[in-house]
Short mmCIF file of C-alpha atoms and ligand atoms in Angstrom, two decimals:
data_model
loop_
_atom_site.label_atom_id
_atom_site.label_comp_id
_atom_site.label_asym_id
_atom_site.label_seq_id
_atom_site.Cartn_x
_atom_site.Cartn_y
_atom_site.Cartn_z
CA UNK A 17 23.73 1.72 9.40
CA UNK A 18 24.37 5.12 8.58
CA UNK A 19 20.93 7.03 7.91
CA UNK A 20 20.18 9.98 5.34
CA UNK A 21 18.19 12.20 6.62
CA UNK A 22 18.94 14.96 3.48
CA UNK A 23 15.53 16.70 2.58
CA UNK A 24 15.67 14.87 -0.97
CA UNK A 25 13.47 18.04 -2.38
CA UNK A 26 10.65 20.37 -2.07
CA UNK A 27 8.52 19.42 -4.71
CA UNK A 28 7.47 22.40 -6.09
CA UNK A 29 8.86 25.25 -7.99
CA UNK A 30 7.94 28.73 -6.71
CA UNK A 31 8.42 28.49 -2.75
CA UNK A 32 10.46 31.24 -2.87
CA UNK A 33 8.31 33.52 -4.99
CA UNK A 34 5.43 32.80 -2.29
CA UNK A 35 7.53 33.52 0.62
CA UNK A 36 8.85 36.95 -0.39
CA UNK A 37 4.85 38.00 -1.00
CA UNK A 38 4.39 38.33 -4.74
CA UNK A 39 2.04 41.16 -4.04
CA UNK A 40 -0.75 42.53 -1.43
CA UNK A 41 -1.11 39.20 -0.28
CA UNK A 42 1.33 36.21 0.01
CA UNK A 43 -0.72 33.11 -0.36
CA UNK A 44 -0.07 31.14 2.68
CA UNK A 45 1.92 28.02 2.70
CA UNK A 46 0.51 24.47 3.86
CA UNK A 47 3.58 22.11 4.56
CA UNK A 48 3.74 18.08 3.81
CA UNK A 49 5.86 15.91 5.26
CA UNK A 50 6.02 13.05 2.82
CA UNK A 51 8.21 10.50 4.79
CA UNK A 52 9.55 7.58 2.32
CA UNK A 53 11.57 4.61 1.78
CA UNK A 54 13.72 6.28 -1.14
CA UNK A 55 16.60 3.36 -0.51
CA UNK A 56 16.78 0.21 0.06
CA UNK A 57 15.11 -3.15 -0.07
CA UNK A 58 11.76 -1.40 -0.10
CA UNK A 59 12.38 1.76 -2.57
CA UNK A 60 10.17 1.26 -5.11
CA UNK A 61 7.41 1.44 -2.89
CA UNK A 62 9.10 5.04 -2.12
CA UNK A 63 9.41 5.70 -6.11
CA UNK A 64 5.84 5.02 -6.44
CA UNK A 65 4.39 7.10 -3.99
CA UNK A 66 6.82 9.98 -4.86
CA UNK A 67 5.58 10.02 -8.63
CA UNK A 68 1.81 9.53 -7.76
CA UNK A 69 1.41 12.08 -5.43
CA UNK A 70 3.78 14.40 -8.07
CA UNK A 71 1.53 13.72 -10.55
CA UNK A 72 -1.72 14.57 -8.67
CA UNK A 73 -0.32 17.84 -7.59
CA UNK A 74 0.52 18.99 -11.31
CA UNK A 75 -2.91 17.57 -12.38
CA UNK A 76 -4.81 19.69 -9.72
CA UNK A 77 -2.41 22.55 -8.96
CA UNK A 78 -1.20 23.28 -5.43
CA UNK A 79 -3.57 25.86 -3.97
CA UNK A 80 -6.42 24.16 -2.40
CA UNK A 81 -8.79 25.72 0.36
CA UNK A 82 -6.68 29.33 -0.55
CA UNK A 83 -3.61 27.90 0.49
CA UNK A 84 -0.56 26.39 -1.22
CA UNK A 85 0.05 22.86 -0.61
CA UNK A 86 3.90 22.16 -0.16
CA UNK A 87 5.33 18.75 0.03
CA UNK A 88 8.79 18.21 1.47
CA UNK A 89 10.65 14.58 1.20
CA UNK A 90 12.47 12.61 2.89
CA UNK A 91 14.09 9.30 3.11
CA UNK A 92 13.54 7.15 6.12
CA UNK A 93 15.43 4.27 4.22
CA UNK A 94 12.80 1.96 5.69
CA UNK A 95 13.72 2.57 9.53
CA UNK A 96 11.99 3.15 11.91
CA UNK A 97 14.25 4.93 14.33
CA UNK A 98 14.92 7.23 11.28
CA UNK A 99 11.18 7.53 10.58
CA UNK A 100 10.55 8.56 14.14
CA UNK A 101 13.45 11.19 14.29
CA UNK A 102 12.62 12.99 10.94
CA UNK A 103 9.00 13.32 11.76
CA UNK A 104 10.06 14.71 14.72
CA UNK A 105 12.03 17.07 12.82
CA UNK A 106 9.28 17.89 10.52
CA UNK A 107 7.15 19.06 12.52
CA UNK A 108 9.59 20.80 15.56
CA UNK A 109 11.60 22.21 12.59
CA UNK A 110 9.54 22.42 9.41
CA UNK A 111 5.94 23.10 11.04
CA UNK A 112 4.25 20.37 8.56
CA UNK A 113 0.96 20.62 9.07
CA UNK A 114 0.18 16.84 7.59
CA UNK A 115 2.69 13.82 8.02
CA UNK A 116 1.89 11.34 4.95
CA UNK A 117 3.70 8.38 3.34
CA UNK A 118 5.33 5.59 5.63
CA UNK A 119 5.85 2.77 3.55
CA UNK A 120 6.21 -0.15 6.21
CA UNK A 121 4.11 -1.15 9.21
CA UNK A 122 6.93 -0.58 11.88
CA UNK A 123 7.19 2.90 9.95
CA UNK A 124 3.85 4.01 10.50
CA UNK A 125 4.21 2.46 13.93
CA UNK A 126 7.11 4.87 15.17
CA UNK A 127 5.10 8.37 14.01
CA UNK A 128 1.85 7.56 15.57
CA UNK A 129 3.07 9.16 18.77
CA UNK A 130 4.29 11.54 17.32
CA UNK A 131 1.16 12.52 15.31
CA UNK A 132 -1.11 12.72 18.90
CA UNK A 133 1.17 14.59 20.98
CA UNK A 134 1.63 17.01 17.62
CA UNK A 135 -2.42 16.50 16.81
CA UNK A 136 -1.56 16.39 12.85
CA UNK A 137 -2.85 14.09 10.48
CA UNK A 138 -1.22 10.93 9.78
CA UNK A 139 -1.99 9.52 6.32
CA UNK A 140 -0.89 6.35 5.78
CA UNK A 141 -0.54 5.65 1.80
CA UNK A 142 0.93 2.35 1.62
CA UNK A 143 0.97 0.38 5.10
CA UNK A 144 -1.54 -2.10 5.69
CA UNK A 145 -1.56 -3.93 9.07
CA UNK A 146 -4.90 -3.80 10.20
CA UNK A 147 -4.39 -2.22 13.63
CA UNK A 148 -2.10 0.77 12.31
CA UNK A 149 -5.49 3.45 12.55
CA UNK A 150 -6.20 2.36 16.11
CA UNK A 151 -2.65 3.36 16.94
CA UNK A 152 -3.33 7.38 16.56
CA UNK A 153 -7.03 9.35 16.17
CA UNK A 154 -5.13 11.07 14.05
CA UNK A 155 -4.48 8.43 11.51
CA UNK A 156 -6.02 8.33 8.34
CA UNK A 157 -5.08 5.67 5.69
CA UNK A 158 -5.68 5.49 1.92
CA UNK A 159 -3.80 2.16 1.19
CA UNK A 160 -5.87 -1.14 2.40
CA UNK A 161 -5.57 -3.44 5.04
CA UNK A 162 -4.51 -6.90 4.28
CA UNK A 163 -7.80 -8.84 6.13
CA UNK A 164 -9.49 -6.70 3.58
CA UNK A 165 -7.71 -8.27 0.52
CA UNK A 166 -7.14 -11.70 2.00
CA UNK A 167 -10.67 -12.79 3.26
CA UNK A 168 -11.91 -12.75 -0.16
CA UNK A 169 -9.00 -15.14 -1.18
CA UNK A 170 -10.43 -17.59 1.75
CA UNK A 171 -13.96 -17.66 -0.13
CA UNK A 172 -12.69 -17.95 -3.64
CA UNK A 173 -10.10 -20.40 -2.97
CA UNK A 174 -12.71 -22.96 -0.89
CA UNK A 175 -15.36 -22.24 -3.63
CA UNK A 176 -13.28 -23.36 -6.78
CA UNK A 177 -12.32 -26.54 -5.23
CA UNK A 178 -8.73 -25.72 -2.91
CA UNK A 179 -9.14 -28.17 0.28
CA UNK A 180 -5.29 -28.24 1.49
CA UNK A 181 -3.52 -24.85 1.33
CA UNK A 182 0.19 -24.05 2.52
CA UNK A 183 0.66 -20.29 3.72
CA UNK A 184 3.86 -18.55 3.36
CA UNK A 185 4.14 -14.54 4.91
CA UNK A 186 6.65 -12.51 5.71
CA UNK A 187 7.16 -12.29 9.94
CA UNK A 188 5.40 -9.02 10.76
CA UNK A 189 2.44 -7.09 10.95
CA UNK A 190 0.67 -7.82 7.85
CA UNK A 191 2.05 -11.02 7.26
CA UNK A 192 0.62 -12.20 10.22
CA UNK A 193 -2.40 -10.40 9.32
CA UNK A 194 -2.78 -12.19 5.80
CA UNK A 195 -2.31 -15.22 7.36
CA UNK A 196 -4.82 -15.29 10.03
CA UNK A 197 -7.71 -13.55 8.36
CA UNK A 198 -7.21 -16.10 5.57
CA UNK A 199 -6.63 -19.31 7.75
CA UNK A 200 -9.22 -18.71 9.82
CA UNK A 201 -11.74 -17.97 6.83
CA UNK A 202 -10.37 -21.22 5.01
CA UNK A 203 -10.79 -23.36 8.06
CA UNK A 204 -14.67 -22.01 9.10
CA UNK A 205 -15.52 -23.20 5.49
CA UNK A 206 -13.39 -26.86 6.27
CA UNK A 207 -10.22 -26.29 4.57
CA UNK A 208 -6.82 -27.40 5.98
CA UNK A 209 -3.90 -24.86 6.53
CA UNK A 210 -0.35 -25.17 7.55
CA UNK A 211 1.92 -22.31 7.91
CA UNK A 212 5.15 -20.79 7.81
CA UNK A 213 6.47 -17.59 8.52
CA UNK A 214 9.79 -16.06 7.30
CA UNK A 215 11.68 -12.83 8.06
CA UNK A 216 11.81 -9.57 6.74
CA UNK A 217 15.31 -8.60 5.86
CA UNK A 218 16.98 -10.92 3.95
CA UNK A 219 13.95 -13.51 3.32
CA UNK A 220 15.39 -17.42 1.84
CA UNK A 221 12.13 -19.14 0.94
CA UNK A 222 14.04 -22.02 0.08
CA UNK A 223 13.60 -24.16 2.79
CA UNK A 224 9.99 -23.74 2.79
CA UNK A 225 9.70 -24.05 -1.25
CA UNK A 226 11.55 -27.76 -0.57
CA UNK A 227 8.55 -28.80 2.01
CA UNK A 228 5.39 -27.80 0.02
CA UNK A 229 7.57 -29.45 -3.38
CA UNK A 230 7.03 -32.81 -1.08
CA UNK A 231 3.75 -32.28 0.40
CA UNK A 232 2.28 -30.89 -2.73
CA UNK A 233 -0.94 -29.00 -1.51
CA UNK A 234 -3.66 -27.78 -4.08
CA UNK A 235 -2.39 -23.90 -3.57
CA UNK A 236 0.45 -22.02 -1.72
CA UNK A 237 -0.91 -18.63 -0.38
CA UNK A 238 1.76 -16.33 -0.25
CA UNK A 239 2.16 -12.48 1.25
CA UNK A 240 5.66 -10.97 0.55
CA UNK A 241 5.58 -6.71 0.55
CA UNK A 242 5.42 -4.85 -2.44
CA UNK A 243 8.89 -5.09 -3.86
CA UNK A 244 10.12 -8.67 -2.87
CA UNK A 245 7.88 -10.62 -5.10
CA UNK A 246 10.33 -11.14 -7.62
CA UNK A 247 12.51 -12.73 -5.46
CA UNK A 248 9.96 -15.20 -4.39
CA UNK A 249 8.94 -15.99 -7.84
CA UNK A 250 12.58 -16.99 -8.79
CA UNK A 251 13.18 -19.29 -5.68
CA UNK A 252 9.48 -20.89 -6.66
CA UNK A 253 10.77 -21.66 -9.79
CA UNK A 254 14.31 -22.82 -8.77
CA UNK A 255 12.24 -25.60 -6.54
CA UNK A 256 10.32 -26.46 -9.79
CA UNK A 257 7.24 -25.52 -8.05
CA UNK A 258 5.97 -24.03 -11.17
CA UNK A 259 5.33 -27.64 -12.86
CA UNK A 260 4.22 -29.22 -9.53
CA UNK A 261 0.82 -28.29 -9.79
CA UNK A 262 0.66 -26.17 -6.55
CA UNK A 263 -1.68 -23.06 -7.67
CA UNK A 264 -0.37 -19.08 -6.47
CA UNK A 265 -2.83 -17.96 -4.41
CA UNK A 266 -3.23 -14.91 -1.99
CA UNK A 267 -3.14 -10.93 -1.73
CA UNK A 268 -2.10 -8.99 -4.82
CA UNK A 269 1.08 -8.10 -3.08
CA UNK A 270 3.26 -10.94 -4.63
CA UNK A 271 2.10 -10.06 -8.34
CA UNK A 272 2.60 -6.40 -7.61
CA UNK A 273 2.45 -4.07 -10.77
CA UNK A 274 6.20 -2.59 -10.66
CA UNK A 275 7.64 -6.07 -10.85
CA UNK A 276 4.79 -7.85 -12.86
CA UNK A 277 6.66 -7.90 -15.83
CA UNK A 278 9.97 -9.35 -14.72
CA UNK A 279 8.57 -12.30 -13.62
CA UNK A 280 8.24 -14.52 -16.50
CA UNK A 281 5.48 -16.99 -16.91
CA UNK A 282 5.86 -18.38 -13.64
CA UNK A 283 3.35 -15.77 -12.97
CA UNK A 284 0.72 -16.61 -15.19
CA UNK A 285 -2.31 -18.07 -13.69
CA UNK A 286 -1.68 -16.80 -10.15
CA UNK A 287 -5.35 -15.35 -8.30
CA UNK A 288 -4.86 -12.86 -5.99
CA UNK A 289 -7.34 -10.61 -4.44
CA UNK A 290 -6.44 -7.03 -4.07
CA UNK A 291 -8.31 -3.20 -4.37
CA UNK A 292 -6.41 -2.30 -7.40
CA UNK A 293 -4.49 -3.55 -10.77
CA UNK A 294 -2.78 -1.53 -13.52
CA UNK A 295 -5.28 -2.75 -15.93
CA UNK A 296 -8.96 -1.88 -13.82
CA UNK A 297 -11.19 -1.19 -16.82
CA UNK A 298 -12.53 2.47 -15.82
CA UNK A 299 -12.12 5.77 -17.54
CA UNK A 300 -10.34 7.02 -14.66
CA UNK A 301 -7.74 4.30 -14.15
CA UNK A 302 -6.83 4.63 -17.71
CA UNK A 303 -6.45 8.25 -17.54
CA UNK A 304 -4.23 7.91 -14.44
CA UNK A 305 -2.20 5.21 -15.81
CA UNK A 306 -1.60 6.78 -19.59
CA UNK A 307 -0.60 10.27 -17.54
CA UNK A 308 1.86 8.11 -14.53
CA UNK A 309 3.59 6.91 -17.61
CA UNK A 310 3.61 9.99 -19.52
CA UNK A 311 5.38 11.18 -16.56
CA UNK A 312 7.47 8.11 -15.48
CA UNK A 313 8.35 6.65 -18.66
CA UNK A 314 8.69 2.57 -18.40
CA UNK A 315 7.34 2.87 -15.12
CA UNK A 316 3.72 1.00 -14.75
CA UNK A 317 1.69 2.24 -11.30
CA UNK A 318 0.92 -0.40 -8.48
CA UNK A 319 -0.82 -0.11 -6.00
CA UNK A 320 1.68 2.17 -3.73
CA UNK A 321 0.96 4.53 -6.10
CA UNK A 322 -2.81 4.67 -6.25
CA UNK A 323 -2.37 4.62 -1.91
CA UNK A 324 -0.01 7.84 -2.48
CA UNK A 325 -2.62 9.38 -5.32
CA UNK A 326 -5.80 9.41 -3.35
CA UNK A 327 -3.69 10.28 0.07
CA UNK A 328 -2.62 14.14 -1.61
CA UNK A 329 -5.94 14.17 -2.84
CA UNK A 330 -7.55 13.39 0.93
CA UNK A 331 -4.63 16.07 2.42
CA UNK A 332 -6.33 18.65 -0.72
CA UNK A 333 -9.82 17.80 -0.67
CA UNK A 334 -10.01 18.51 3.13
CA UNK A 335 -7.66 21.71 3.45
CA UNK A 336 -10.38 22.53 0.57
CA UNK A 337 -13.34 21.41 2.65
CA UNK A 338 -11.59 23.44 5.78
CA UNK A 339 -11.63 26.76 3.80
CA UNK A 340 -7.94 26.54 3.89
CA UNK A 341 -8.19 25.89 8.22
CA UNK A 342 -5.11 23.19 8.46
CA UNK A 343 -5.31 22.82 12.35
CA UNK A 344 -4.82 18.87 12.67
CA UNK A 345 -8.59 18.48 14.22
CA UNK A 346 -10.87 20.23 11.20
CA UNK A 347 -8.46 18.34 9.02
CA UNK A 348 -9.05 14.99 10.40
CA UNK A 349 -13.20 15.30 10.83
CA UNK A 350 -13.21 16.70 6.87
CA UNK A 351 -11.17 13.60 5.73
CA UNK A 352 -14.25 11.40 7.68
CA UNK A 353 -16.49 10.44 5.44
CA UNK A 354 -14.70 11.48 2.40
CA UNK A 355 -15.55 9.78 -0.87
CA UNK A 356 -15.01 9.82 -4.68
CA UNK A 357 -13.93 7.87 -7.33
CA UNK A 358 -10.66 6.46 -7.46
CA UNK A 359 -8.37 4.75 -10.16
CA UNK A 360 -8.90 1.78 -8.45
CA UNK A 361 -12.63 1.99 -8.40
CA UNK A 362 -15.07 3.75 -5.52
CA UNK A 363 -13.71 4.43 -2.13
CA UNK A 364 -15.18 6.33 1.34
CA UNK A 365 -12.75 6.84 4.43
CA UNK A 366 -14.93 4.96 7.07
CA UNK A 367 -15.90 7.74 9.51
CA UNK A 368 -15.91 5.14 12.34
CA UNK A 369 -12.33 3.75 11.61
CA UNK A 370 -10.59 6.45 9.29
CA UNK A 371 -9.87 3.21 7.50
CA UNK A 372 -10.46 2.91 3.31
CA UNK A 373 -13.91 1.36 2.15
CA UNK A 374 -13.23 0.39 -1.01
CA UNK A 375 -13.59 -3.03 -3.92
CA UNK A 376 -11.41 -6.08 -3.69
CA UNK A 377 -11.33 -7.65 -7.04
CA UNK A 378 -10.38 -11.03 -7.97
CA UNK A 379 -7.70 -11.48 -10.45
CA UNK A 380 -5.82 -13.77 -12.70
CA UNK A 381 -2.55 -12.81 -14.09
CA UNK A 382 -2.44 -13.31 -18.30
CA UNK A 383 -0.47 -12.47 -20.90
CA UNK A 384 -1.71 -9.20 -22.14
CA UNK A 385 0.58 -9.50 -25.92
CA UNK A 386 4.36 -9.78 -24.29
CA UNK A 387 3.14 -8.43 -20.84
CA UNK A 388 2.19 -9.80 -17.57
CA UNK A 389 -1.09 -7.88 -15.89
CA UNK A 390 -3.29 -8.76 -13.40
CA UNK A 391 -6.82 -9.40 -15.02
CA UNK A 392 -9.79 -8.42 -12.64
CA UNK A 393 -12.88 -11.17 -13.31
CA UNK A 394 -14.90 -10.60 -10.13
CA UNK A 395 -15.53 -7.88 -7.20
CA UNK A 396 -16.59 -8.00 -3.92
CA UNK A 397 -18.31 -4.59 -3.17
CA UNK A 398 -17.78 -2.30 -0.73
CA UNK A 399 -15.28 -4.13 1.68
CA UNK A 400 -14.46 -2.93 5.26
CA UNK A 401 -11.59 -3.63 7.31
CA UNK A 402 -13.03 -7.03 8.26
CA UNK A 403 -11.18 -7.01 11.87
CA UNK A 404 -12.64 -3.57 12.84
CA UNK A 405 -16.01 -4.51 11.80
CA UNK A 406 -16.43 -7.68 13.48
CA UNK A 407 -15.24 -5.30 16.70
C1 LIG B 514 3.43 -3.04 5.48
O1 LIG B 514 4.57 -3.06 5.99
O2 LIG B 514 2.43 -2.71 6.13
C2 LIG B 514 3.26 -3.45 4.06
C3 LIG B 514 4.30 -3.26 3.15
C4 LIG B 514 4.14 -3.68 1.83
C5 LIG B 514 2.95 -4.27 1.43
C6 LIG B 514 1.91 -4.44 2.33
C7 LIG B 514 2.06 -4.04 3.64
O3 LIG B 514 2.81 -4.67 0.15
#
């Protein structure tokens, strides 16, 4: 595969005039390596991140702390051997001062290295394999983790009846994730599981789809990454499994904003637990949806998005909290701790972890007039990283 490693763009207008000193004093320049899938299989998660953290920098400017926040991106494709290389190159070359983005586990994976030996932040925005933050002290992540989101589907599921459940994931980090944290929650309460895991690239959920048709549990738990749900939901439906009976259950994932709406009403009636939906009833959320749409017309934020949102606004709110100091160490102890009120509702880095703290609601997915959102109906408070806590 041939890789592009093209700086896409710098976001914003007036490098140049900042460079050449407009004045007694040029205002110094903070760089951002925002590494992305832009193509391929996984580019919407890329797209969504990309507009999010756009948007957050032309609601709240780029100087922050005295300096001016610059965000270069680039396209990793969703490799890792590319990831690794232009990080590399970002901060050998480009002297970023904060990597941020990485889209995939294996992504996140390949720059944690990187981000030690450098001593730069890391900030995860959309990965979500539990063990990514242990990987670097210089990781911070703003996304979730999918114990965090799946757990919750354990209790639910158990409490409203569900005895036999089916697990589908995608062969990988938090696939495997999703499906132990929620097997082994489902089976302490007295549930049965089985399991099946498929791969990555080029997923055919057909085979699978044709053994729970026969068996016919009471719910099919399924994680798929942000992006690939559609495709699920079709080969569900091609197997009929819609009018078998066999209730959608798992981590928002599957029922992911972006694609919501192309789904059909397969769709409807699905619960999934997950930290944020298009439709979270707060003043904030609808302020960050109505101005994401404003600026992305027919494009509705998931939760990539919100994960790329509050990252810029960690990498600002620290270089604020630094006075401006962007050495990798002051960064990392002023993102500790750091809390505030997100679209998705309220949410603290965990000092102890540099993982998110945030809500997991439960959802159901309705028919809002002709469109398909993800309804919230309960929350569970407060959750941490379940796997790190219990450590
Ligand atoms: C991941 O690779 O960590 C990942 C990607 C997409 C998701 C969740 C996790 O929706």
């Amino acid at each position: 595969m041939t890789i592009r490693r093209t700086v896409l763009k710098v976001f914003m207008a007036g490098a140049v005039a900042a460079t050449l000193g407009s004045g007694a004093q040029a205002q110094e320049v903070v760089k951002v390596g925002l590494i992305l899938p832009m193509t391929g299989p996984f580019a919407s998660t890329g797209r969504q991140i990309e507009a999010a953290v756009k948007l957050f920098l032309a609601q709240s400017g780029t100087t922050h702390g005295g300096k001016r926040l610059e965000v270069i991106l680039k396209d990793d494709t969703g490799n890792a051997d590319a990831t690794r290389r232009i990080a590399q190159e970002l901060v050998v070359n480009d002297k970023v001062a904060v990597l941020a983005g990485f889209g995939l586990t294996p992504l996140a994976m390949a720059t944690a290295p990187i981000a030690t030996q450098a001593k730069i932040p890391q900030i995860v925005m959309a990965a979500a394999t539990a063990s990514i933050t242990e990987a670097s002290p210089f990781i911070v992540r703003t996304s979730f983790t999918l114990p965090q989101a799946s757990e919750p589907m354990a209790d639910w599921a158990w409490s409203n009846g569900i005895k036999r459940v089916f697990t589908v994931v995608t062969d990988y980090g938090p696939g495997i994730d999703a499906e132990t944290s929620f097997a082994n929650k489902f089976k302490a309460a007295g549930g049965t599981v089985e399991s099946v895991r498929v791969p990555l690239r080029n997923p055919d959920f057909a085979p699978f789809l044709q053994r729970v048709s026969e068996a016919k549990p009471d719910a099919l738990f399924v994680f798929v990454p942000s992006g690939i749900g559609a495709q699920f939901m079709k080969q569900f439906v091609e197997r009929g499994l819609d009018k078998a009976g066999v209730k959608l259950i798992g981590p928002g994932d599957v029922v992911d904003d972006d694609i919501l709406n192309g789904m059909g009403d397969v769709a409807v009636g699905a619960i999934t637990t997950h930290h944020y939906s298009a439709k979270h009833d707060s003043a904030a959320n609808l302020a960050f949806v109505k101005a994401f749409e404003a600026a992305n017309p027919g494009v509705r934020p998931n939760f990539m998005a919100v994960g790329g949102y509050d990252g810029m606004r960690l990498i600002a709110e620290a270089l604020k909290a630094t006075n401006g100091d962007a050495s990798g160490e002051k960064l990392i102890t002023a993102m500790k701790g750091a809390s505030w009120e997100s679209p998705r509702g309220p949410i603290t880095i965990d000092p102890a972890t540099r993982d998110i703290i945030q809500n997991i609601y439960v959802r159901r997915t309705e028919k809002v007039g002709s469109d398909l959102f993800n309804i919230e109906f309960a929350t569970i408070p407060q959750v941490k990283d379940p796997v790190k806590a219990r450590k």
